[in-house]
Amino acid sequence: MSDDLTLWYDRPAADWETQALPIGNGALGAMVFGGVASERIQFNEKSLWTGGPGSSGYGSGDRTGPRPEAIAEVRARIDRDGRMAPSAVAATLGRPRSGFGAYQPFGDLWLDVPDAPAGPTGYRRELSLREAVARVGYSSGDVTYSREYFASHPGGVIVGRISADRPGKVSFTLRTSSPHPDGRVSVADGRLTVRGTLADNGMTFEAQVQVVTRGGSRTDGTDRVTVTGADSAMFVLSAGTDYADAYPSYRGPDPHARVTAAVDAASARSFSRLRAAHRRDYGQLFDRVRLDLGQRVPAVPTDRLRAAYTGGASADDRALEALFFAYGRYLLISSSREGSLPANLQGVWNDSTSPPWSADYHVNINLQMNYWPAEQTNLAETAVAYDRYIQAMVAPGRKTAQEMFGSRGWVVHNETNPFGFTGVHDWASAFWFPEAAAWVTQQMYDHYLFSGDTAYLRDTAYPVMKGAAEFWLDNLHVDPRDGTLVVSPSYSPEQGDFSAGASMSQQIVFDVLTGSLEAARTLDVDSAFQTEVTAALARLDRGIRVGSWGQLQEWKSDWDDRGNPHRHVSHLFALHPGRQIVAGTPEAAAARVSLTARGDGGTGWSKAWKINFWARLLDGDHAHRMLSEQLRSSTLDNLWDTHPPFQIDGNFGATSGMAEMLLQSRHGTVHVLPALPSAWPTGSVTGLRARGDVTVDVSWRNGSGERITLRPGRTGTVKVRAALVSGDHRVRDETGAAVSPSRDGDTLTWNAQAGRTYTIVSKDTAAPEHPGGQDPHGCR
């Protein structure tokens, strides 16, 4: 099956990172290579980690005894000298990292095919984003062979089918390999079981693979299963560990019963039924949003499509961009579902026992960026795993806050793992970032802003936000230079010296205090806390200053270097993902100066962030330039983002940035086509989400909006800003009845009713009225 949302290739993958194709269901992930004589399916289960409890010397990054006085020592030196070298701060506040661990590959599944053709014809390897199904097909002689693979969230399994268009032509041997010598393999009744205990931390792991044949024979070996002369065969794989997100042990039940039940249930169903259930589950998420940039089905394989990409005007370039947008949504669905850990630096995919940065959870931007597209591209359910992970971090983070800082609330620093690592290590330029706890709560508050779900705010988001805010109420420091409240010690991520009041630190603290205060007022709770936050905000340095060359300062002192091209642009947090800086203001002009000075280079995730920055500055052409830069030089043949190496946050950041170009919704206004680039003159998008619980469709032609459809989920005031509002237009509901909003320039305001559909149409749009408000222009 071929369409505009299929990645496809005319040869097998030779490399895991750049060419193999990913499938996943949140907890399980696999990489499909498509080999003819020997198919490799490398697989993961997201909780299989070394480190943590049971690993030698693990202590969550906390010191063996409380040391709040060490913070005071560093603050005093910064007050005296204005700055402090990272090495000196790390020597005082850091500690060697021990037992942190790393995300582990589970193993490889191999399908060895006897007498496989050396030169098959019609070879095709593909990944359908509409179906979340990977396929391999080829012909030999008069027989066409097919393989299909998918990872089912409802079933908790990875499923594969090997078939041919002539009976009796399917033969292969299924075996496994593992990088862990701790595993033991057994086979019985067509089921291969791998079970063991990691030597590092004692974690128990188990995988089971059941082979089901149609015709032919199935033979058990000591460590493999052989199928001979079948019409088709199916395998069902599930895996698990005894990990649990329960502090402080992080252990739960043995995985055997859970894995056995999943494989038993799935293997009792037909392949077609398993696939249908998978597609229903996946489709109810993926199908909510459709993007049309005027693309067409590419006539060349995806690796060649990417290699030929210029960011110009061709339909093939639009096809790659639309595919990249959809791929980000596919990857988020595939790597983050309820019941699993959230997406890590590599989503759910990893083939190394020592992956880059441990394939961990960096919380100085990377984990946050993974979830930027969750709300706006209508995938809120993918963040359930994120929410649970952050909630589980509070207990160890409270201990770190008490022992390291002597304060209320909870904290986490630069990076963490599944075992509550909320303390520090001693890598001088990347060990200190206590602002992370405040930042990770932003996604949770944003879910409330998008959904309006006060039960979620009360029970899930607010307790976590309040704890992060309380930490800063206790830890803000009076700056002797001007009496304002600042973060000290403060460090702008991964460059410069430690100081007091670096811009990003102040902007994040402002964000968590403001959001927590808004939440408390919404819920009408904690009056004393509200008073305390209000008082702190009145004295807080907001971290927004215009420097000597018109830039937004990165530090409270004017230390910025106009020639600095560093990948982090941390001092623009207030522009994105924050909400302090608004396009058209002097602060936004200063942010533009800083962003221009940093340039269009950087790593993959950095370019993705810059797409979002330029979109927030309402500069669609520069946002598109950054998208083009990312696709040309920071994207691999399988369309994974590369830092280098592979790091998945850039995929998610780019999808978020493309959505920001089409729809923004800060400060109570739904802004439609705020940063439409000239490269996308005609197109449409359906199903994007705006804060205020509004779902939005929009179509445009020749660079101008034609039709906007809004479906509010709640009754209340709706404000819509769009260029088409400045001209002649009409607004109608789904019955065809006219709506008469108030208008202020390019903004309309009216009282919308939940469950109704409102359409704003340019009067230049040639479209007949239809009974019942049905419209031929793509409104759903």
Short mmCIF file of N, CA and C in Angstrom, two decimals, residues 29 32 289 307 487 620 648 697:
data_model
loop_
_atom_site.label_atom_id
_atom_site.label_comp_id
_atom_site.label_asym_id
_atom_site.label_seq_id
_atom_site.Cartn_x
_atom_site.Cartn_y
_atom_site.Cartn_z
N GLY A 29 9.33 -1.61 21.57
CA GLY A 29 9.75 -1.02 20.32
C GLY A 29 10.55 -2.03 19.53
N VAL A 32 12.95 -2.69 12.20
CA VAL A 32 12.82 -3.67 11.13
C VAL A 32 13.87 -3.38 10.06
N VAL A 289 -5.61 14.38 12.89
CA VAL A 289 -4.98 15.51 12.22
C VAL A 289 -4.54 15.09 10.83
N ALA A 307 17.47 13.19 0.16
CA ALA A 307 18.73 13.66 -0.42
C ALA A 307 18.51 14.76 -1.45
N VAL A 487 17.49 33.45 41.16
CA VAL A 487 18.03 32.11 41.32
C VAL A 487 19.54 32.23 41.45
N GLY A 620 7.15 33.22 9.31
CA GLY A 620 6.98 31.89 8.74
C GLY A 620 8.10 31.49 7.80
N ILE A 648 15.71 11.74 19.47
CA ILE A 648 14.37 11.84 18.90
C ILE A 648 13.68 13.17 19.16
N ASP A 697 -9.81 23.53 12.19
CA ASP A 697 -9.45 23.18 10.82
C ASP A 697 -9.26 24.50 10.06
#
